[in-house]
Short mmCIF file of C-alpha atoms in Angstrom, two decimals:
data_model
loop_
_atom_site.label_atom_id
_atom_site.label_comp_id
_atom_site.label_asym_id
_atom_site.label_seq_id
_atom_site.Cartn_x
_atom_site.Cartn_y
_atom_site.Cartn_z
CA MET A 29 -24.94 23.09 9.61
CA TYR A 30 -25.90 19.80 8.09
CA LEU A 31 -28.92 18.22 9.39
CA THR A 32 -28.32 14.19 8.71
CA LYS A 33 -29.43 10.51 9.91
CA LYS A 34 -27.89 9.55 12.91
CA CYS A 35 -26.43 6.36 11.67
CA PRO A 36 -24.16 5.53 9.57
CA THR A 37 -23.79 9.31 8.41
CA LYS A 38 -22.51 10.43 12.15
CA THR A 39 -19.73 7.27 11.71
CA LEU A 40 -18.69 8.52 8.32
CA ILE A 41 -18.41 12.01 9.42
CA MET A 42 -16.00 11.36 12.20
CA LYS A 43 -13.92 9.05 9.77
CA VAL A 44 -13.53 12.26 7.94
CA ILE A 45 -12.71 14.35 11.26
CA SER A 46 -10.54 11.42 12.16
CA PHE A 47 -8.50 11.83 9.22
CA HIS A 48 -8.23 15.39 8.39
CA ARG A 49 -7.07 16.12 11.97
CA CYS A 50 -8.88 19.44 11.86
CA GLN A 51 -7.41 21.77 14.67
CA THR A 52 -11.06 23.69 14.26
CA MET A 53 -14.20 23.10 16.38
CA HIS A 54 -16.93 21.06 15.60
CA TYR A 55 -19.65 19.27 17.72
CA PHE A 56 -22.65 17.27 17.58
CA GLN A 57 -26.35 17.74 18.75
CA CYS A 58 -28.55 15.08 18.84
CA SER A 59 -32.24 14.96 18.68
CA ARG A 60 -34.25 11.90 18.63
CA ASN A 61 -32.93 10.09 15.15
CA ASN A 62 -31.11 13.14 14.11
CA VAL A 63 -27.90 14.41 14.55
CA VAL A 64 -27.13 18.28 13.66
CA ILE A 65 -23.52 18.58 12.94
CA ILE A 66 -21.97 22.10 13.10
CA PHE A 67 -18.62 22.13 10.82
CA PRO A 68 -16.48 25.05 9.96
CA LYS A 69 -16.15 25.89 6.41
CA LEU A 70 -13.22 23.70 5.68
CA LEU A 71 -15.01 20.52 6.56
CA LYS A 72 -18.02 21.29 4.70
CA ALA A 73 -15.95 21.47 1.87
CA ILE A 74 -14.50 18.11 2.52
CA ILE A 75 -18.03 16.19 3.41
CA ARG A 76 -19.15 17.72 0.02
CA ASN A 77 -16.26 16.04 -1.84
CA PHE A 78 -15.91 12.84 0.41
CA SER A 79 -18.69 10.94 -1.84
CA ARG A 80 -16.73 11.87 -4.99
CA LYS A 81 -13.25 10.72 -3.85
CA TYR A 82 -14.70 7.84 -2.15
CA VAL A 83 -14.54 4.68 -4.60
CA ARG A 84 -14.81 1.22 -4.02
CA LYS A 85 -12.79 -1.49 -6.11
CA ILE A 86 -14.69 -2.73 -9.13
CA SER A 87 -16.94 -5.79 -7.85
CA ASN A 88 -16.21 -7.79 -10.59
CA THR A 89 -12.19 -8.63 -9.97
CA GLU A 90 -11.65 -12.30 -9.28
CA ASN A 91 -10.95 -13.57 -5.86
CA ALA A 92 -7.79 -15.55 -6.24
CA ILE A 93 -7.08 -16.27 -2.88
CA SER A 94 -9.67 -18.38 -0.88
CA HIS A 95 -8.84 -17.79 2.74
CA THR A 96 -10.86 -20.91 3.60
CA PHE A 97 -9.09 -23.45 1.29
CA LEU A 98 -5.56 -21.74 2.64
CA MET A 99 -6.30 -22.21 6.53
CA GLN A 100 -7.20 -25.69 5.19
CA ARG A 101 -3.57 -26.03 3.77
CA LEU A 102 -1.74 -24.40 6.72
CA GLN A 103 -3.88 -26.65 9.41
CA SER A 104 -2.44 -29.39 7.75
CA CYS A 105 1.07 -28.73 7.86
CA ARG A 106 3.63 -30.17 10.60
CA SER A 107 5.61 -27.03 11.53
CA ILE A 108 5.83 -23.35 11.19
CA LYS A 109 8.25 -24.01 8.34
CA GLU A 110 6.10 -25.72 6.42
CA GLN A 111 3.65 -23.52 7.02
CA LEU A 112 5.28 -20.53 5.68
CA VAL A 113 6.71 -22.53 2.60
CA THR A 114 2.79 -23.47 1.87
CA PHE A 115 1.43 -19.95 2.19
CA ASP A 116 3.86 -18.19 -0.26
CA SER A 117 3.49 -21.12 -2.87
CA TYR A 118 -0.04 -20.65 -3.02
CA THR A 119 -0.18 -16.65 -2.62
CA LYS A 120 2.57 -15.74 -4.39
CA LEU A 121 1.91 -14.98 -8.36
CA THR A 122 2.39 -17.89 -10.60
CA GLU A 123 4.07 -17.84 -14.32
CA ALA A 124 0.53 -17.98 -15.85
CA ASP A 125 -0.82 -15.18 -13.23
CA ILE A 126 2.32 -13.04 -14.87
CA SER A 127 1.63 -13.92 -18.37
CA LEU A 128 -2.24 -12.96 -17.86
CA ARG A 129 -1.11 -9.48 -16.29
CA ARG A 130 1.39 -8.95 -19.23
CA SER A 131 -1.41 -9.58 -21.73
CA VAL A 132 -3.44 -6.98 -20.25
CA HIS A 133 -0.71 -4.73 -20.19
CA GLN A 134 -0.26 -5.21 -23.93
CA SER A 135 -3.93 -4.91 -24.75
CA VAL A 136 -4.54 -1.83 -23.13
CA GLU A 137 -0.94 -0.07 -24.83
CA GLU A 138 -2.64 -1.19 -28.09
CA SER A 139 -5.89 0.20 -27.59
CA LEU A 140 -4.24 3.78 -26.29
CA LYS A 141 -1.95 3.52 -29.20
CA ASN A 142 -4.54 3.58 -31.84
CA HIS A 143 -5.00 7.26 -30.42
CA PHE A 144 -1.42 8.27 -29.59
CA PRO A 145 0.92 6.23 -32.03
CA ASN A 146 3.68 7.16 -29.91
CA CYS A 147 2.63 6.72 -26.53
CA SER A 148 4.15 4.00 -24.54
CA VAL A 149 2.54 2.52 -21.27
CA TYR A 150 4.72 0.85 -18.71
CA LEU A 151 3.70 -2.03 -16.26
CA THR A 152 4.58 -1.19 -12.78
CA GLY A 153 3.82 -2.11 -9.11
CA SER A 154 3.89 -5.77 -7.41
CA THR A 155 3.39 -7.50 -10.78
CA VAL A 156 7.06 -6.72 -12.02
CA SER A 157 8.76 -6.06 -8.73
CA GLY A 158 7.76 -9.67 -7.60
CA LEU A 159 6.45 -9.08 -4.19
CA GLY A 160 2.68 -9.33 -5.27
CA LEU A 161 -0.24 -11.65 -4.16
CA LYS A 162 -2.45 -13.65 -6.16
CA GLY A 163 -5.23 -11.05 -7.35
CA CYS A 164 -3.04 -8.10 -6.99
CA ASP A 165 -4.29 -5.23 -9.18
CA VAL A 166 -2.62 -4.43 -12.39
CA ASP A 167 -0.57 -0.75 -12.36
CA LEU A 168 0.08 0.98 -15.27
CA SER A 169 1.75 4.24 -16.25
CA PHE A 170 0.78 5.88 -19.36
CA GLN A 171 3.79 8.18 -20.86
CA PHE A 172 3.39 10.53 -23.77
CA LEU A 173 6.23 11.26 -26.03
CA SER A 174 7.37 15.00 -25.77
CA ASN A 175 8.89 17.01 -28.60
CA GLU A 176 11.93 19.90 -28.12
CA ASP A 177 9.41 22.10 -26.36
CA ASN A 178 8.50 19.16 -23.83
CA GLN A 179 5.04 19.22 -24.94
CA CYS A 180 3.14 16.00 -25.59
CA ASP A 181 2.91 15.17 -29.47
CA PHE A 182 -0.33 14.11 -30.01
CA SER A 183 -0.30 15.15 -33.90
CA LYS A 184 -0.64 11.56 -35.16
CA GLY A 185 -3.78 10.52 -33.14
CA PHE A 186 -5.70 14.13 -33.37
CA GLN A 187 -6.60 16.83 -35.57
CA GLU A 188 -4.01 19.84 -35.19
CA SER A 189 -6.83 21.96 -34.18
CA PHE A 190 -8.02 19.67 -31.42
CA ASN A 191 -4.59 18.72 -30.57
CA SER A 192 -3.71 22.37 -29.27
CA GLU A 193 -7.33 22.26 -27.20
CA TYR A 194 -6.38 18.93 -25.36
CA LEU A 195 -3.01 20.16 -24.09
CA LYS A 196 -4.82 22.92 -22.56
CA LEU A 197 -7.10 20.32 -20.35
CA SER A 198 -6.21 19.71 -16.61
CA LEU A 199 -4.74 16.32 -15.24
CA LYS A 200 -7.96 15.66 -14.39
CA GLU A 201 -9.83 16.15 -17.76
CA LYS A 202 -7.16 14.23 -19.34
CA MET A 203 -7.49 11.32 -17.06
CA LYS A 204 -11.36 11.09 -18.11
CA PHE A 205 -10.36 11.61 -21.70
CA LEU A 206 -8.22 8.30 -21.31
CA GLN A 207 -10.97 6.66 -19.51
CA ASN A 208 -13.60 7.23 -22.40
CA ILE A 209 -11.09 5.87 -24.94
CA LEU A 210 -10.71 2.38 -22.78
CA ASN A 211 -14.68 2.66 -22.44
CA GLU A 212 -14.88 2.63 -26.50
CA SER A 213 -12.10 -0.32 -26.98
CA LYS A 214 -14.56 -2.51 -25.22
CA ILE A 215 -11.56 -4.14 -23.94
CA THR A 216 -12.33 -3.27 -20.41
CA GLY A 217 -15.16 -3.08 -18.09
CA ALA A 218 -16.46 -0.54 -15.73
CA SER A 219 -13.89 2.34 -15.13
CA LYS A 220 -13.89 5.06 -12.70
CA THR A 221 -11.36 8.34 -12.50
CA ILE A 222 -10.13 8.53 -8.92
CA SER A 223 -8.79 11.66 -7.62
CA GLY A 224 -5.85 11.46 -5.51
CA ARG A 225 -2.28 12.21 -4.85
CA CYS A 226 -1.33 10.76 -8.04
CA PRO A 227 -5.14 10.48 -10.20
CA ILE A 228 -5.68 7.25 -11.74
CA VAL A 229 -8.14 5.46 -14.22
CA ARG A 230 -9.57 2.31 -12.66
CA PHE A 231 -11.04 -0.56 -14.72
CA SER A 232 -11.40 -3.96 -15.05
CA CYS A 233 -9.92 -5.94 -18.25
CA GLN A 234 -9.92 -9.82 -18.52
CA ASN A 235 -11.42 -9.81 -14.68
CA ILE A 236 -8.43 -8.08 -13.35
CA THR A 237 -8.68 -4.95 -12.00
CA CYS A 238 -6.17 -2.28 -13.42
CA ASP A 239 -5.26 1.29 -12.15
CA LEU A 240 -3.87 3.57 -14.95
CA SER A 241 -1.97 6.87 -13.91
CA ILE A 242 -0.32 9.46 -16.37
CA ASP A 243 4.02 9.93 -16.28
CA ASN A 244 3.80 8.39 -13.05
CA LYS A 245 7.93 8.65 -12.46
CA LEU A 246 7.42 7.58 -9.03
CA ALA A 247 5.61 4.56 -9.66
CA LEU A 248 7.97 3.40 -12.50
CA HIS A 249 10.99 3.78 -9.73
CA SER A 250 9.29 2.56 -6.75
CA THR A 251 8.95 -0.64 -8.96
CA SER A 252 12.48 -0.67 -9.97
CA PHE A 253 13.61 0.21 -5.68
CA MET A 254 11.27 -3.06 -4.70
CA LEU A 255 12.46 -5.37 -7.04
CA LEU A 256 16.18 -4.28 -6.29
CA CYS A 257 15.15 -5.24 -2.75
CA ASN A 258 13.52 -8.01 -3.75
CA MET A 259 16.65 -9.49 -5.84
CA LEU A 260 19.13 -8.35 -2.85
CA ASP A 261 17.73 -11.02 -0.69
CA LYS A 262 14.95 -13.66 -1.29
CA ARG A 263 13.29 -13.45 2.24
CA VAL A 264 11.81 -10.24 1.26
CA ALA A 265 9.33 -11.64 -0.96
CA PRO A 266 7.88 -14.02 1.38
CA LEU A 267 8.21 -11.33 4.27
CA HIS A 268 6.11 -8.82 2.45
CA ARG A 269 3.54 -11.18 1.19
CA PHE A 270 2.93 -12.63 4.34
CA LEU A 271 2.86 -9.17 5.90
CA THR A 272 0.37 -7.75 3.39
CA TYR A 273 -2.14 -10.92 3.81
CA TRP A 274 -1.84 -10.33 7.69
CA ALA A 275 -2.66 -6.69 6.85
CA LYS A 276 -5.59 -7.61 4.61
CA SER A 277 -6.97 -10.08 6.68
CA HIS A 278 -7.59 -7.72 9.50
CA LYS A 279 -9.07 -5.05 6.97
CA LEU A 280 -5.97 -2.39 7.07
CA ILE A 281 -5.19 -2.39 3.69
CA GLY A 282 -8.08 -1.65 0.79
CA GLY A 283 -9.76 1.74 1.29
CA PRO A 284 -9.19 5.76 0.67
CA PHE A 285 -8.27 5.81 4.77
CA LYS A 286 -6.01 2.97 5.38
CA PHE A 287 -2.43 1.61 4.61
CA LYS A 288 -0.96 1.37 1.25
CA THR A 289 1.13 -1.81 0.27
CA TYR A 290 4.03 0.56 -0.44
CA ALA A 291 3.57 1.70 3.53
CA ILE A 292 3.88 -2.23 4.95
CA PHE A 293 6.75 -2.53 2.25
CA LEU A 294 8.69 0.49 4.06
CA LEU A 295 7.87 -0.67 7.58
CA LEU A 296 9.54 -4.16 6.41
CA LEU A 297 12.60 -2.58 4.99
CA TYR A 298 13.51 -0.54 8.17
CA PHE A 299 13.11 -3.60 10.08
CA LEU A 300 15.48 -5.57 7.96
CA GLN A 301 17.82 -2.57 7.93
CA THR A 302 18.00 -2.68 11.93
CA ARG A 303 19.09 -6.51 12.16
CA ASN A 304 21.97 -7.48 13.57
CA PRO A 305 23.68 -8.00 10.98
CA PRO A 306 21.54 -6.24 8.67
CA VAL A 307 19.29 -8.00 5.74
CA LEU A 308 19.33 -4.93 3.64
CA PRO A 309 21.57 -1.97 3.44
CA SER A 310 20.19 1.74 3.95
CA VAL A 311 18.22 3.04 0.63
CA GLU A 312 21.15 6.07 0.89
CA CYS A 313 23.68 3.39 0.35
CA MET A 314 21.30 1.49 -2.55
CA PHE A 315 21.21 4.72 -4.23
CA GLU A 316 24.87 5.72 -4.15
CA LYS A 317 25.54 2.28 -5.47
CA THR A 318 22.99 2.44 -8.50
CA ASP A 319 23.48 6.30 -9.33
CA PHE A 320 19.46 6.30 -8.66
CA ASN A 321 19.25 10.20 -8.03
CA ASN A 322 20.66 11.03 -11.63
CA ASN A 323 18.46 9.04 -13.39
CA PHE A 324 14.80 9.79 -11.84
CA ASN A 325 14.15 11.15 -15.21
CA ASN A 326 15.00 8.14 -17.47
CA TRP A 327 12.07 6.12 -18.14
CA SER A 328 14.57 3.38 -19.59
CA TYR A 329 16.79 3.32 -16.57
CA ASP A 330 17.19 -0.09 -14.96
CA ILE A 331 18.20 0.01 -11.17
CA CYS A 332 18.81 -3.96 -11.10
CA LYS A 333 21.51 -3.81 -13.48
CA HIS A 334 23.73 -2.76 -10.63
CA LEU A 335 23.05 -5.70 -8.77
CA GLU A 336 26.72 -7.02 -8.93
CA LYS A 337 27.72 -3.99 -6.58
CA PHE A 338 26.10 -5.28 -3.48
CA GLU A 339 27.43 -8.06 -0.93
CA GLY A 340 25.36 -10.65 0.06
CA SER A 341 23.69 -10.19 3.51
CA LYS A 342 25.86 -12.05 6.60
CA ASN A 343 22.24 -12.46 8.18
CA SER A 344 21.10 -16.08 8.09
CA GLN A 345 17.82 -15.85 9.97
CA CYS A 346 15.14 -17.75 8.61
CA ILE A 347 11.81 -16.33 7.58
CA ASP A 348 9.70 -17.70 10.96
CA GLU A 349 12.53 -15.95 13.30
CA LEU A 350 12.21 -12.73 11.07
CA LEU A 351 8.67 -12.37 11.13
CA ARG A 352 8.68 -12.91 14.60
CA GLU A 353 11.30 -10.47 15.61
CA PHE A 354 9.11 -7.86 13.09
CA PHE A 355 6.43 -7.93 15.28
CA ALA A 356 8.30 -8.16 18.41
CA PHE A 357 10.42 -5.23 17.26
CA TYR A 358 6.94 -2.47 16.00
CA ALA A 359 4.83 -3.64 19.00
CA LYS A 360 7.43 -1.92 21.28
CA PHE A 361 7.95 0.80 18.71
CA ASN A 362 7.94 4.33 19.59
CA PHE A 363 5.78 5.55 16.92
CA SER A 364 5.96 9.23 17.63
CA ASN A 365 9.17 9.34 15.73
CA VAL A 366 9.35 9.11 11.96
CA ILE A 367 10.73 6.01 10.30
CA CYS A 368 13.38 6.98 7.88
CA PRO A 369 14.36 4.03 5.61
CA LEU A 370 16.59 6.51 3.22
CA THR A 371 19.02 6.76 5.85
CA ASN A 372 18.53 3.68 8.25
CA GLU A 373 17.45 5.95 11.35
CA ILE A 374 14.69 7.55 13.12
CA LYS A 375 13.93 11.06 13.39
CA MET A 376 12.18 13.50 15.67
CA PRO A 377 9.16 15.18 14.28
CA SER A 378 10.66 18.55 14.96
CA GLU A 379 13.39 17.58 12.33
CA PHE A 380 10.87 17.93 9.61
CA LEU A 381 9.98 21.46 10.53
CA SER A 382 11.29 24.22 8.17
CA LYS A 383 12.98 27.07 9.77
CA GLU A 384 12.10 29.79 7.70
CA THR A 385 8.58 29.22 7.74
CA VAL A 386 8.05 27.21 10.74
CA ASP A 387 5.37 25.29 8.91
CA CYS A 388 5.28 21.62 8.69
CA LYS A 389 6.17 20.10 5.30
CA PHE A 390 5.98 16.64 5.96
CA PRO A 391 2.72 15.45 6.62
CA MET A 392 2.31 13.96 9.94
CA ASN A 393 0.29 11.21 11.23
CA THR A 394 0.20 8.84 14.12
CA ILE A 395 2.21 6.61 12.10
CA SER A 396 4.84 8.47 10.12
CA ILE A 397 7.19 6.77 7.56
CA GLN A 398 9.34 8.98 5.38
CA ASP A 399 9.05 7.66 1.57
CA PRO A 400 12.72 7.31 0.56
CA LEU A 401 11.82 8.30 -3.14
CA ASP A 402 9.67 11.70 -2.13
CA PRO A 403 11.72 12.57 1.46
CA ASP A 404 9.03 14.99 1.76
CA TRP A 405 6.08 12.64 1.67
CA ASN A 406 4.81 10.42 4.66
CA ALA A 407 3.75 7.24 3.06
CA THR A 408 1.22 6.81 5.73
CA SER A 409 -0.19 10.72 5.72
CA GLN A 410 -3.65 9.13 4.66
CA VAL A 411 -4.01 6.53 7.00
CA CYS A 412 -6.98 8.04 9.46
CA LEU A 413 -6.49 7.71 12.95
CA LYS A 414 -8.76 4.70 13.39
CA PHE A 415 -6.65 2.28 10.96
CA CYS A 416 -3.56 3.47 13.23
CA PHE A 417 -4.96 2.42 16.27
CA TYR A 418 -6.20 -0.88 14.52
CA PHE A 419 -2.93 -1.24 13.01
CA LEU A 420 -0.89 -0.75 16.61
CA LYS A 421 -3.63 -3.11 18.33
CA TYR A 422 -3.27 -5.98 15.62
CA LEU A 423 0.93 -5.57 16.39
CA ARG A 424 0.55 -6.18 19.88
CA LEU A 425 -1.80 -8.85 19.78
CA SER A 426 0.20 -10.81 17.19
CA TYR A 427 3.53 -9.91 19.05
CA LYS A 428 1.45 -11.91 22.38
CA THR A 429 0.12 -14.64 19.80
CA PHE A 430 3.81 -15.55 18.99
CA ASN A 431 4.93 -15.38 22.66
CA ASN A 432 2.45 -18.15 23.51
CA ASP A 433 3.83 -21.88 22.73
CA GLU A 434 0.63 -23.36 22.78
CA ILE A 435 -0.66 -21.70 19.87
CA TRP A 436 2.29 -23.02 17.62
CA LEU A 437 1.81 -26.91 18.86
CA PRO A 438 -0.17 -28.81 15.85
CA ILE A 439 -2.35 -30.53 18.25
CA ASP A 440 -6.09 -28.73 17.10
CA ASP A 441 -7.66 -27.61 14.31
CA ARG A 442 -6.31 -23.77 14.19
CA TRP A 443 -2.77 -23.55 15.23
CA GLY A 444 0.32 -21.77 14.21
CA VAL A 445 0.44 -18.57 11.61
CA CYS A 446 -3.59 -19.48 11.16
CA TYR A 447 -4.36 -17.44 14.53
CA LEU A 448 -2.27 -14.53 13.06
CA PHE A 449 -5.03 -14.13 10.75
CA ASN A 450 -8.04 -14.09 12.95
CA ASP A 451 -10.31 -11.09 13.83
CA LEU A 452 -9.68 -8.68 16.73
CA SER A 453 -12.31 -10.34 18.96
CA ALA A 454 -11.43 -13.87 18.27
CA LEU A 455 -7.45 -13.35 18.95
CA GLN A 456 -8.57 -11.65 22.47
CA SER A 457 -10.62 -14.46 23.32
CA SER A 458 -8.12 -17.27 22.34
CA LYS A 459 -5.48 -15.29 24.53
CA ARG A 460 -8.38 -15.37 27.25
CA LYS A 461 -8.90 -18.90 26.76
CA ILE A 462 -5.24 -20.24 26.69
CA ASN A 463 -4.68 -17.64 29.86
CA SER A 464 -7.62 -19.42 31.78
CA LYS A 465 -5.91 -22.74 30.88
CA ARG A 466 -2.81 -21.98 32.18
CA ILE A 467 -4.05 -20.64 35.75
CA GLN A 468 -6.29 -23.98 36.05
CA ASN A 469 -3.26 -25.88 35.30
CA GLY A 470 -1.33 -23.81 38.01
#
């Protein structure tokens, strides 16, 4: 039993409860300004560890996109197509942005090579895939070279006695060690180690937020996979950037209980697979033509060298048409099913139950998307109920916005796609205002 202040701790606790979806009993007892929370043992442990796991991004990260300036540019356009072209030209990474991120990558690798001469640091994520927004993080994966016994070779960086001790450290302790190296190198700003499915060291370098992981093959291959999708069709990148910014503007991305940009990509991927004709093939088809599954442990594998094996899409829809259909598609979608981009189909939750143990290996959630690179993983498993609800709410509001012809006419100071970046109350009030005008006009 914990005695806490009524606010904001009660809200915080409810987030934790919603996120973990515990089936055990819990209840609140309120007395004046205090609230007594009675938890089972499992939730007590969750609460104790919560403050350590929840770490905000570094505050000195450059805010590369000015929302106000972007809205001004969009409002000065004359058509929806012009708005989308303007949006993408302003929000995508420029050659200078990419060059800066490569410089950061090189600086970090050189710093770590001073201690591990045979290591490699791989640049992954949206910087490489071509899907990134201005100001996006730099994702790095630190790969140790191994000897014949599959043990990391640190002999050139440490004394032999210390080397054997280091290899006994847990992954979390190794991450902490890398953090200390980066701090001592003086090339980075404040850093933190963040636990999770894939632990990372988060730090700043040249005013950019960087996430460093160890031996992260999944990140390497997801980057290569997303780059392939980008190269297969030129509409993928602008659509993904728009949807990512849409989700960020509604605060659906950017926290431990929120959506990841990868989940937004998988939603877009499945949608594009379901067009008639399809914009992208099933991931299963992509893997067959690129021999992806047989090269998962190959760090030098380049999935994009197989690009010539794919035929161009026969779908000729423009970006604004696909964007409108995206919101219509998911506003009416039955999210009780699991989205499976791997095979380009949806599955019932019962199909993910193990017949042997009758346990669900796949972590189900209100919104469930099977990761094609790791079929036992739900790419939205960490999203709490609150943000699942808001995501569905914004989908429906955006769909209704697209169906309102008055919004898409450049006749006032806010029109077109600008409406899609309004907050929830603004969207609701604008909907009511427009509906009232229609009633008055008969």
